[in-house]
């Protein structure tokens, strides 16, 4: 569905409100007018009879392509999907709701609020903005999908067909977690129709908290990462880095074991560590700066196989702390699909099942990590071929398409369970 477009005015007038709904384009190659319908409204197409999905997220759609993007892009193939981000606070004082359409068809909704306003004011504003957008977009039959329990405070008044809580991390264990996060999650769990967890350890921790909870560990797009096995052209910023190369891609934050990273680099100065991803919530100055560690910054999802293809070993150098206790790294199966040997610290959802099945080597410290890498670098081609066949057999049914299909069935069942039986409807009508 396309945003409204009026010549000379691309903004939605909010009938005297203190904000506007402003349509822009995430894809800089396209202008809003290219998405514009003939009528200046947000009515859904008649062909889309599936209920809309409204997602409340603490993650930015255009930050790192991960679980929400994989799932909701698939969802957007047959229904409208609105991805509502946390507010951006600016000094301009220009309150507005920025609305963009991603190339996947997902609508991205970003509240823009003033710096310095109170938390209560921000919540009140988000509720009013969301209500206005629901009215303008004619969102009436919808599913609410939560990634952040903090959104409960301004969405409790909504009346969805079903409430989904996709708990991909234990957010309360992260540095700087909001004081109300646990209490809000308790409310969300009471309201949720169905709960998904990002891994088995998180499922085990929460399985007693909801009667309809299901573990959905990270999946993969095998074909995308399998291209790393046959790439010939190296990215410009990696091609001159010597081998052996040990690589990592992902968010670089409190979960990264920076002492381990520095220790590996110092123990083997002839090895080169390639680190890809944005630095978040930690001071970049705390990262080790040995000459054989190469920080290449963030890369797009499409670019990742090109970098992976040039690595000798893929790494999961996570710290063992509260923030990593329940993580299930998406990159584990992605590395394996690329055909790269993997060494990980003993993250529970990596040890089970990947470590126990001999697909990933587990190392707890610098000495073990170096020893595991030396084994990998010296193994025979026959051993590598055997390992790769085991990897491919293990991953054969692992896909985001399958995961989304299973989730959708559970959501539809939850909606069906809420509908009155035909005989009950007759009683009501009589």
Coordinates of C-alpha atoms in Angstrom, one line a residue, residues 8-9 21-22 41 43 65 68 72 90 103 123 137 147 174 188 235 250 283 324 326 332 343:
X8 CA 3.1 20.5 -3.3
X9 CA 2.3 18.9 0.0
X21 CA 2.4 12.5 9.6
X22 CA 5.3 12.9 7.1
X41 CA -5.6 8.3 1.6
X43 CA -7.0 2.8 2.6
X65 CA 19.3 -7.0 9.3
X68 CA 12.6 -9.0 12.9
X72 CA 8.2 -9.4 9.0
X90 CA 15.7 16.0 18.5
X103 CA 11.6 -2.2 -0.4
X123 CA 4.3 7.9 26.2
X137 CA -4.3 4.1 7.7
X147 CA 9.7 -7.0 20.5
X174 CA 21.3 -5.7 29.1
X188 CA 2.7 -8.3 28.2
X235 CA 35.7 -6.7 -1.0
X250 CA 27.4 -8.5 14.2
X283 CA 33.3 3.1 24.2
X324 CA 24.7 -13.4 26.9
X326 CA 20.1 -16.5 26.9
X332 CA 25.9 -19.4 14.0
X343 CA 34.8 -21.3 17.0

